[in-house]
């Protein structure tokens, strides 16, 4: 049965891809409005075929520009987040060359960053800033790599600077007065209805030197995955906001949401996970610290 289930899922994914991929290519090519919504439909179908049930707490900030800073566990994070709202991802440059997945990433209008060339960071920040000012919600996996899901790795500060680049307008005079950065926690909690533990967590988490194809096949056979997406409160970034302080506050907010979800004791309201980032930015901005807009319940 697991093998049959996996084969049926692959068949379904093939049909959906053959139908939606050319439409999305045309939408991106001619800048149709549906280029933002087709990926949401695609990812929702993917989650259904894989047996992934997504539960959201809170919601995205309505304000724009909006940069989302999330923890990262697996390739599965892409359809999970992509099924929630229209968004694009900041991805490592190697993804662009992956068979099929690279095509998906480009049609999702991802921004690719070359982590081996530090000189490329500025160009990447400029591209993210342009997309932010155009109104696109951008997802940054701020740890810079994936983890086992039981912990949150330190957030890297370099690309978070894209928010400040959007403020400055990259010297083109098209800057904005406020950029919103929203912490976002991804927590996989159960598989086949059983809470994840050290033995089963690697069935979902894809990290280290794991090969993609065997990992994908195992998960296709398993299915029935429960994941929680926790939206924190968005932080208003001002010109004087310290990047390192902002990253540290976002990291601690996401870490609290993850640990409270895995080990209990968390109030499921977004406010319960947002005070760290709020306090950090308020201190960084001093008396001119921006107000945090409460995420809708």
mmCIF file of C-alpha atoms in Angstrom:
data_model
loop_
_atom_site.group_PDB
_atom_site.id
_atom_site.type_symbol
_atom_site.label_atom_id
_atom_site.label_comp_id
_atom_site.label_asym_id
_atom_site.label_seq_id
_atom_site.Cartn_x
_atom_site.Cartn_y
_atom_site.Cartn_z
ATOM 1 C CA UNK A 1 0.000 0.000 0.000
ATOM 2 C CA UNK A 2 2.725 2.607 0.752
ATOM 3 C CA UNK A 3 4.263 2.050 -2.694
ATOM 4 C CA UNK A 4 0.860 2.256 -4.380
ATOM 5 C CA UNK A 5 0.105 5.432 -2.478
ATOM 6 C CA UNK A 6 3.396 6.972 -3.608
ATOM 7 C CA UNK A 7 2.788 5.994 -7.226
ATOM 8 C CA UNK A 8 -0.710 7.499 -7.188
ATOM 9 C CA UNK A 9 0.679 10.718 -5.662
ATOM 10 C CA UNK A 10 3.325 10.922 -8.395
ATOM 11 C CA UNK A 11 0.684 10.369 -11.065
ATOM 12 C CA UNK A 12 -1.448 13.141 -9.604
ATOM 13 C CA UNK A 13 1.517 15.502 -9.357
ATOM 14 C CA UNK A 14 2.408 14.785 -12.978
ATOM 15 C CA UNK A 15 -1.083 15.657 -14.207
ATOM 16 C CA UNK A 16 -1.264 18.854 -12.152
ATOM 17 C CA UNK A 17 2.181 19.935 -13.328
ATOM 18 C CA UNK A 18 1.372 19.312 -16.996
ATOM 19 C CA UNK A 19 -1.798 21.405 -16.675
ATOM 20 C CA UNK A 20 -0.597 24.325 -14.540
ATOM 21 C CA UNK A 21 3.077 24.687 -15.500
ATOM 22 C CA UNK A 22 2.474 26.043 -19.048
ATOM 23 C CA UNK A 23 -0.217 28.408 -17.750
ATOM 24 C CA UNK A 24 2.139 29.752 -15.101
ATOM 25 C CA UNK A 25 4.923 30.131 -17.673
ATOM 26 C CA UNK A 26 2.633 32.299 -19.801
ATOM 27 C CA UNK A 27 1.467 34.240 -16.743
ATOM 28 C CA UNK A 28 5.054 35.037 -15.738
ATOM 29 C CA UNK A 29 6.099 35.779 -19.320
ATOM 30 C CA UNK A 30 3.290 38.272 -19.894
ATOM 31 C CA UNK A 31 2.985 39.453 -16.264
ATOM 32 C CA UNK A 32 -0.616 38.386 -15.829
ATOM 33 C CA UNK A 33 -2.094 38.896 -12.380
ATOM 34 C CA UNK A 34 -2.701 35.164 -11.953
ATOM 35 C CA UNK A 35 1.068 34.572 -11.810
ATOM 36 C CA UNK A 36 0.794 35.139 -8.059
ATOM 37 C CA UNK A 37 -2.240 32.910 -7.440
ATOM 38 C CA UNK A 38 -1.519 29.882 -9.642
ATOM 39 C CA UNK A 39 1.350 28.736 -7.354
ATOM 40 C CA UNK A 40 -1.003 28.852 -4.353
ATOM 41 C CA UNK A 41 -3.423 26.499 -6.131
ATOM 42 C CA UNK A 42 -0.545 24.261 -7.211
ATOM 43 C CA UNK A 43 0.909 23.998 -3.696
ATOM 44 C CA UNK A 44 -2.486 23.281 -2.152
ATOM 45 C CA UNK A 45 -2.962 20.395 -4.558
ATOM 46 C CA UNK A 46 0.576 19.178 -3.813
ATOM 47 C CA UNK A 47 -0.131 19.206 -0.064
ATOM 48 C CA UNK A 48 -3.375 17.303 -0.615
ATOM 49 C CA UNK A 49 -1.657 14.658 -2.742
ATOM 50 C CA UNK A 50 1.165 14.278 -0.219
ATOM 51 C CA UNK A 51 -1.282 14.062 2.680
ATOM 52 C CA UNK A 52 0.009 17.232 4.351
ATOM 53 C CA UNK A 53 -2.429 19.056 6.635
ATOM 54 C CA UNK A 54 -1.488 22.691 7.283
ATOM 55 C CA UNK A 55 -2.838 24.497 10.355
ATOM 56 C CA UNK A 56 -2.218 28.231 10.560
ATOM 57 C CA UNK A 57 -2.089 30.381 13.700
ATOM 58 C CA UNK A 58 -2.431 34.079 13.015
ATOM 59 C CA UNK A 59 -2.074 35.346 9.468
ATOM 60 C CA UNK A 60 0.101 37.380 7.166
ATOM 61 C CA UNK A 61 0.405 41.116 7.697
ATOM 62 C CA UNK A 62 -1.752 43.094 5.263
ATOM 63 C CA UNK A 63 0.866 45.833 4.987
ATOM 64 C CA UNK A 64 3.427 45.995 2.215
ATOM 65 C CA UNK A 65 6.373 45.837 1.619
ATOM 66 C CA UNK A 66 6.576 42.535 3.552
ATOM 67 C CA UNK A 67 9.587 40.302 4.189
ATOM 68 C CA UNK A 68 8.880 36.955 5.891
ATOM 69 C CA UNK A 69 11.687 35.386 7.937
ATOM 70 C CA UNK A 70 11.126 31.682 8.554
ATOM 71 C CA UNK A 71 12.958 28.677 9.929
ATOM 72 C CA UNK A 72 13.781 25.945 7.422
ATOM 73 C CA UNK A 73 13.514 22.172 7.788
ATOM 74 C CA UNK A 74 12.782 20.582 4.446
ATOM 75 C CA UNK A 75 11.939 20.932 0.772
ATOM 76 C CA UNK A 76 8.391 20.378 2.058
ATOM 77 C CA UNK A 77 8.464 23.906 3.516
ATOM 78 C CA UNK A 78 7.969 25.257 -0.014
ATOM 79 C CA UNK A 79 4.520 23.727 -0.707
ATOM 80 C CA UNK A 80 3.500 24.245 2.934
ATOM 81 C CA UNK A 81 4.139 28.002 2.846
ATOM 82 C CA UNK A 82 3.182 28.307 -0.808
ATOM 83 C CA UNK A 83 -0.260 26.901 -0.016
ATOM 84 C CA UNK A 84 -0.947 29.681 2.501
ATOM 85 C CA UNK A 85 -0.618 32.912 0.525
ATOM 86 C CA UNK A 86 0.845 34.284 -2.727
ATOM 87 C CA UNK A 87 4.576 34.672 -2.116
ATOM 88 C CA UNK A 88 8.030 34.120 -3.575
ATOM 89 C CA UNK A 89 11.166 32.650 -2.045
ATOM 90 C CA UNK A 90 14.789 33.615 -1.633
ATOM 91 C CA UNK A 91 16.627 30.421 -2.634
ATOM 92 C CA UNK A 92 20.233 29.305 -2.922
ATOM 93 C CA UNK A 93 21.618 29.520 -6.445
ATOM 94 C CA UNK A 94 22.061 25.744 -6.758
ATOM 95 C CA UNK A 95 18.277 25.272 -6.746
ATOM 96 C CA UNK A 96 18.014 26.993 -10.132
ATOM 97 C CA UNK A 97 19.949 24.121 -11.749
ATOM 98 C CA UNK A 98 17.987 21.273 -10.137
ATOM 99 C CA UNK A 99 15.899 19.237 -12.608
ATOM 100 C CA UNK A 100 12.214 20.193 -12.423
ATOM 101 C CA UNK A 101 12.572 21.824 -8.980
ATOM 102 C CA UNK A 102 14.613 24.604 -10.561
ATOM 103 C CA UNK A 103 11.817 25.191 -13.057
ATOM 104 C CA UNK A 104 9.273 25.307 -10.248
ATOM 105 C CA UNK A 105 11.443 27.822 -8.366
ATOM 106 C CA UNK A 106 11.802 30.103 -11.382
ATOM 107 C CA UNK A 107 8.065 29.988 -12.106
ATOM 108 C CA UNK A 108 7.460 30.872 -8.436
ATOM 109 C CA UNK A 109 9.560 33.939 -9.278
ATOM 110 C CA UNK A 110 12.196 33.060 -6.694
ATOM 111 C CA UNK A 111 15.271 35.218 -6.144
ATOM 112 C CA UNK A 112 18.480 33.166 -6.192
ATOM 113 C CA UNK A 113 21.454 33.985 -3.993
ATOM 114 C CA UNK A 114 25.009 32.747 -4.542
ATOM 115 C CA UNK A 115 26.347 32.115 -1.050
ATOM 116 C CA UNK A 116 29.831 31.333 -2.341
ATOM 117 C CA UNK A 117 30.279 34.842 -3.711
ATOM 118 C CA UNK A 118 30.004 37.483 -1.039
ATOM 119 C CA UNK A 119 30.165 40.145 -3.741
ATOM 120 C CA UNK A 120 26.812 38.886 -5.059
ATOM 121 C CA UNK A 121 25.003 39.637 -1.796
ATOM 122 C CA UNK A 122 24.509 43.306 -2.639
ATOM 123 C CA UNK A 123 22.963 42.480 -6.005
ATOM 124 C CA UNK A 124 20.663 39.933 -4.373
ATOM 125 C CA UNK A 125 19.570 42.443 -1.720
ATOM 126 C CA UNK A 126 18.776 44.939 -4.456
ATOM 127 C CA UNK A 127 16.626 42.396 -6.287
ATOM 128 C CA UNK A 128 14.768 41.432 -3.100
ATOM 129 C CA UNK A 129 14.263 45.108 -2.312
ATOM 130 C CA UNK A 130 12.832 45.719 -5.793
ATOM 131 C CA UNK A 131 10.409 42.834 -5.402
ATOM 132 C CA UNK A 132 9.377 44.070 -1.960
ATOM 133 C CA UNK A 133 8.638 47.563 -3.223
ATOM 134 C CA UNK A 134 6.652 45.998 -6.086
ATOM 135 C CA UNK A 135 4.340 44.487 -3.459
ATOM 136 C CA UNK A 136 5.547 40.867 -3.465
ATOM 137 C CA UNK A 137 5.719 39.053 -0.123
ATOM 138 C CA UNK A 138 9.181 37.465 -0.021
ATOM 139 C CA UNK A 139 10.174 34.485 2.142
ATOM 140 C CA UNK A 140 13.698 34.377 3.519
ATOM 141 C CA UNK A 141 14.832 31.190 5.238
ATOM 142 C CA UNK A 142 16.951 33.216 7.585
ATOM 143 C CA UNK A 143 19.013 30.336 9.015
ATOM 144 C CA UNK A 144 20.725 29.975 5.651
ATOM 145 C CA UNK A 145 20.316 26.182 5.715
ATOM 146 C CA UNK A 146 17.881 23.520 6.914
ATOM 147 C CA UNK A 147 17.829 21.923 10.362
ATOM 148 C CA UNK A 148 16.386 18.814 12.010
ATOM 149 C CA UNK A 149 13.327 20.775 13.100
ATOM 150 C CA UNK A 150 13.904 20.351 16.831
ATOM 151 C CA UNK A 151 15.993 23.514 17.021
ATOM 152 C CA UNK A 152 16.248 26.897 15.301
ATOM 153 C CA UNK A 153 19.680 27.864 14.007
ATOM 154 C CA UNK A 154 21.035 31.437 14.266
ATOM 155 C CA UNK A 155 19.507 33.842 11.769
ATOM 156 C CA UNK A 156 21.923 35.336 9.260
ATOM 157 C CA UNK A 157 21.790 39.096 9.020
ATOM 158 C CA UNK A 158 23.078 39.803 5.508
ATOM 159 C CA UNK A 159 19.906 39.311 3.469
ATOM 160 C CA UNK A 160 17.679 40.818 6.158
ATOM 161 C CA UNK A 161 19.404 43.995 5.007
ATOM 162 C CA UNK A 162 17.140 43.804 1.944
ATOM 163 C CA UNK A 163 14.475 45.446 4.095
ATOM 164 C CA UNK A 164 16.767 48.433 4.635
ATOM 165 C CA UNK A 165 17.654 48.432 0.939
ATOM 166 C CA UNK A 166 13.927 48.757 0.190
ATOM 167 C CA UNK A 167 13.798 51.730 2.567
ATOM 168 C CA UNK A 168 16.663 53.374 0.730
ATOM 169 C CA UNK A 169 15.264 52.553 -2.691
ATOM 170 C CA UNK A 170 18.704 51.373 -3.840
ATOM 171 C CA UNK A 171 19.478 54.904 -4.912
ATOM 172 C CA UNK A 172 16.691 54.981 -7.496
ATOM 173 C CA UNK A 173 14.417 57.291 -5.540
ATOM 174 C CA UNK A 174 11.747 54.632 -5.148
ATOM 175 C CA UNK A 175 12.267 53.824 -1.492
ATOM 176 C CA UNK A 176 9.490 53.383 1.022
ATOM 177 C CA UNK A 177 8.964 54.880 4.466
ATOM 178 C CA UNK A 178 8.315 51.586 6.240
ATOM 179 C CA UNK A 179 9.144 47.952 5.542
ATOM 180 C CA UNK A 180 7.462 45.177 7.512
ATOM 181 C CA UNK A 181 9.360 42.068 8.559
ATOM 182 C CA UNK A 182 7.246 39.229 9.915
ATOM 183 C CA UNK A 183 8.621 36.198 11.799
ATOM 184 C CA UNK A 184 7.188 32.883 10.653
ATOM 185 C CA UNK A 185 7.600 29.499 12.352
ATOM 186 C CA UNK A 186 7.156 26.142 10.609
ATOM 187 C CA UNK A 187 6.616 23.222 12.980
ATOM 188 C CA UNK A 188 5.979 19.642 11.845
ATOM 189 C CA UNK A 189 4.187 17.884 14.685
ATOM 190 C CA UNK A 190 2.832 14.483 13.579
ATOM 191 C CA UNK A 191 3.158 11.797 10.947
ATOM 192 C CA UNK A 192 0.482 9.132 10.582
ATOM 193 C CA UNK A 193 -1.161 10.760 13.614
ATOM 194 C CA UNK A 194 1.829 10.012 15.858
ATOM 195 C CA UNK A 195 3.945 12.826 17.369
ATOM 196 C CA UNK A 196 7.348 13.153 15.743
ATOM 197 C CA UNK A 197 10.409 11.994 17.669
ATOM 198 C CA UNK A 198 14.109 11.540 16.945
ATOM 199 C CA UNK A 199 13.396 8.411 14.929
ATOM 200 C CA UNK A 200 10.651 9.805 12.700
ATOM 201 C CA UNK A 201 11.729 13.444 12.381
ATOM 202 C CA UNK A 202 14.215 12.665 9.539
ATOM 203 C CA UNK A 203 11.282 11.386 7.483
ATOM 204 C CA UNK A 204 10.279 15.049 7.111
ATOM 205 C CA UNK A 205 13.349 17.132 7.907
ATOM 206 C CA UNK A 206 15.798 17.232 4.995
ATOM 207 C CA UNK A 207 19.197 18.456 6.102
ATOM 208 C CA UNK A 208 22.897 17.700 6.131
ATOM 209 C CA UNK A 209 24.005 15.351 3.354
ATOM 210 C CA UNK A 210 20.625 13.676 2.791
ATOM 211 C CA UNK A 211 19.868 12.865 -0.853
ATOM 212 C CA UNK A 212 16.699 14.472 -2.188
ATOM 213 C CA UNK A 213 15.233 11.619 -4.270
ATOM 214 C CA UNK A 214 15.243 8.910 -1.542
ATOM 215 C CA UNK A 215 13.884 11.405 0.985
ATOM 216 C CA UNK A 216 11.076 12.426 -1.349
ATOM 217 C CA UNK A 217 10.184 8.782 -2.054
ATOM 218 C CA UNK A 218 10.025 7.891 1.652
ATOM 219 C CA UNK A 219 7.738 10.805 2.403
ATOM 220 C CA UNK A 220 5.491 9.988 -0.546
ATOM 221 C CA UNK A 221 5.046 6.501 0.916
ATOM 222 C CA UNK A 222 4.334 7.794 4.435
ATOM 223 C CA UNK A 223 1.986 10.759 3.928
ATOM 224 C CA UNK A 224 -0.358 12.004 6.660
ATOM 225 C CA UNK A 225 1.842 14.847 7.891
ATOM 226 C CA UNK A 226 0.600 17.557 10.277
ATOM 227 C CA UNK A 227 2.349 20.931 10.233
ATOM 228 C CA UNK A 228 1.663 24.183 12.053
ATOM 229 C CA UNK A 229 2.478 27.563 10.548
ATOM 230 C CA UNK A 230 2.701 30.294 13.192
ATOM 231 C CA UNK A 231 2.578 33.892 12.014
ATOM 232 C CA UNK A 232 4.233 36.288 14.436
ATOM 233 C CA UNK A 233 3.511 39.991 14.636
ATOM 234 C CA UNK A 234 5.079 42.069 11.860
ATOM 235 C CA UNK A 235 7.880 44.417 12.846
ATOM 236 C CA UNK A 236 8.059 47.869 11.288
ATOM 237 C CA UNK A 237 11.623 48.489 10.160
ATOM 238 C CA UNK A 238 12.763 52.108 10.359
ATOM 239 C CA UNK A 239 15.887 53.590 8.746
ATOM 240 C CA UNK A 240 17.719 53.472 12.085
ATOM 241 C CA UNK A 241 16.892 49.852 12.913
ATOM 242 C CA UNK A 242 19.974 47.806 13.715
ATOM 243 C CA UNK A 243 20.093 44.756 11.434
ATOM 244 C CA UNK A 244 21.738 42.451 13.956
ATOM 245 C CA UNK A 245 19.295 43.407 16.694
ATOM 246 C CA UNK A 246 16.379 42.841 14.318
ATOM 247 C CA UNK A 247 17.687 39.405 13.260
ATOM 248 C CA UNK A 248 18.242 38.356 16.866
ATOM 249 C CA UNK A 249 14.720 39.360 17.873
ATOM 250 C CA UNK A 250 13.152 37.560 14.904
ATOM 251 C CA UNK A 251 15.218 34.458 15.627
ATOM 252 C CA UNK A 252 14.184 34.330 19.272
ATOM 253 C CA UNK A 253 10.534 34.834 18.332
ATOM 254 C CA UNK A 254 10.612 31.927 15.881
ATOM 255 C CA UNK A 255 12.549 29.742 18.328
ATOM 256 C CA UNK A 256 9.953 30.367 21.060
ATOM 257 C CA UNK A 257 7.104 29.452 18.716
ATOM 258 C CA UNK A 258 8.869 26.220 17.708
ATOM 259 C CA UNK A 259 9.807 25.085 21.209
ATOM 260 C CA UNK A 260 6.418 25.979 22.680
ATOM 261 C CA UNK A 261 4.625 24.059 19.932
ATOM 262 C CA UNK A 262 6.828 20.985 20.248
ATOM 263 C CA UNK A 263 7.043 20.891 24.029
ATOM 264 C CA UNK A 264 3.784 22.544 25.072
ATOM 265 C CA UNK A 265 2.931 25.629 27.037
ATOM 266 C CA UNK A 266 2.229 27.964 24.151
ATOM 267 C CA UNK A 267 -0.784 30.227 23.909
ATOM 268 C CA UNK A 268 -1.804 29.865 20.253
ATOM 269 C CA UNK A 269 -2.158 33.639 19.769
ATOM 270 C CA UNK A 270 0.427 35.434 17.588
ATOM 271 C CA UNK A 271 0.996 37.992 20.357
ATOM 272 C CA UNK A 272 2.350 35.230 22.569
ATOM 273 C CA UNK A 273 5.279 34.729 20.182
ATOM 274 C CA UNK A 274 6.014 38.285 19.131
ATOM 275 C CA UNK A 275 7.205 40.225 22.150
ATOM 276 C CA UNK A 276 10.902 39.434 21.638
ATOM 277 C CA UNK A 277 11.151 40.913 18.144
ATOM 278 C CA UNK A 278 8.948 43.805 19.214
ATOM 279 C CA UNK A 279 11.150 44.667 22.174
ATOM 280 C CA UNK A 280 14.366 44.234 20.205
ATOM 281 C CA UNK A 281 13.352 46.618 17.439
ATOM 282 C CA UNK A 282 11.855 49.134 19.854
ATOM 283 C CA UNK A 283 15.166 49.288 21.692
ATOM 284 C CA UNK A 284 17.053 49.568 18.401
ATOM 285 C CA UNK A 285 14.888 52.420 17.159
ATOM 286 C CA UNK A 286 14.906 54.181 20.515
ATOM 287 C CA UNK A 287 12.207 56.770 20.998
ATOM 288 C CA UNK A 288 11.434 56.601 17.276
ATOM 289 C CA UNK A 289 10.669 52.863 17.392
ATOM 290 C CA UNK A 290 7.792 51.938 15.148
ATOM 291 C CA UNK A 291 4.552 50.471 16.376
ATOM 292 C CA UNK A 292 4.018 46.744 15.947
ATOM 293 C CA UNK A 293 0.785 45.984 14.142
ATOM 294 C CA UNK A 294 -1.046 43.106 15.777
ATOM 295 C CA UNK A 295 -1.615 40.163 13.488
ATOM 296 C CA UNK A 296 -5.287 39.362 13.052
ATOM 297 C CA UNK A 297 -6.553 36.472 15.110
#
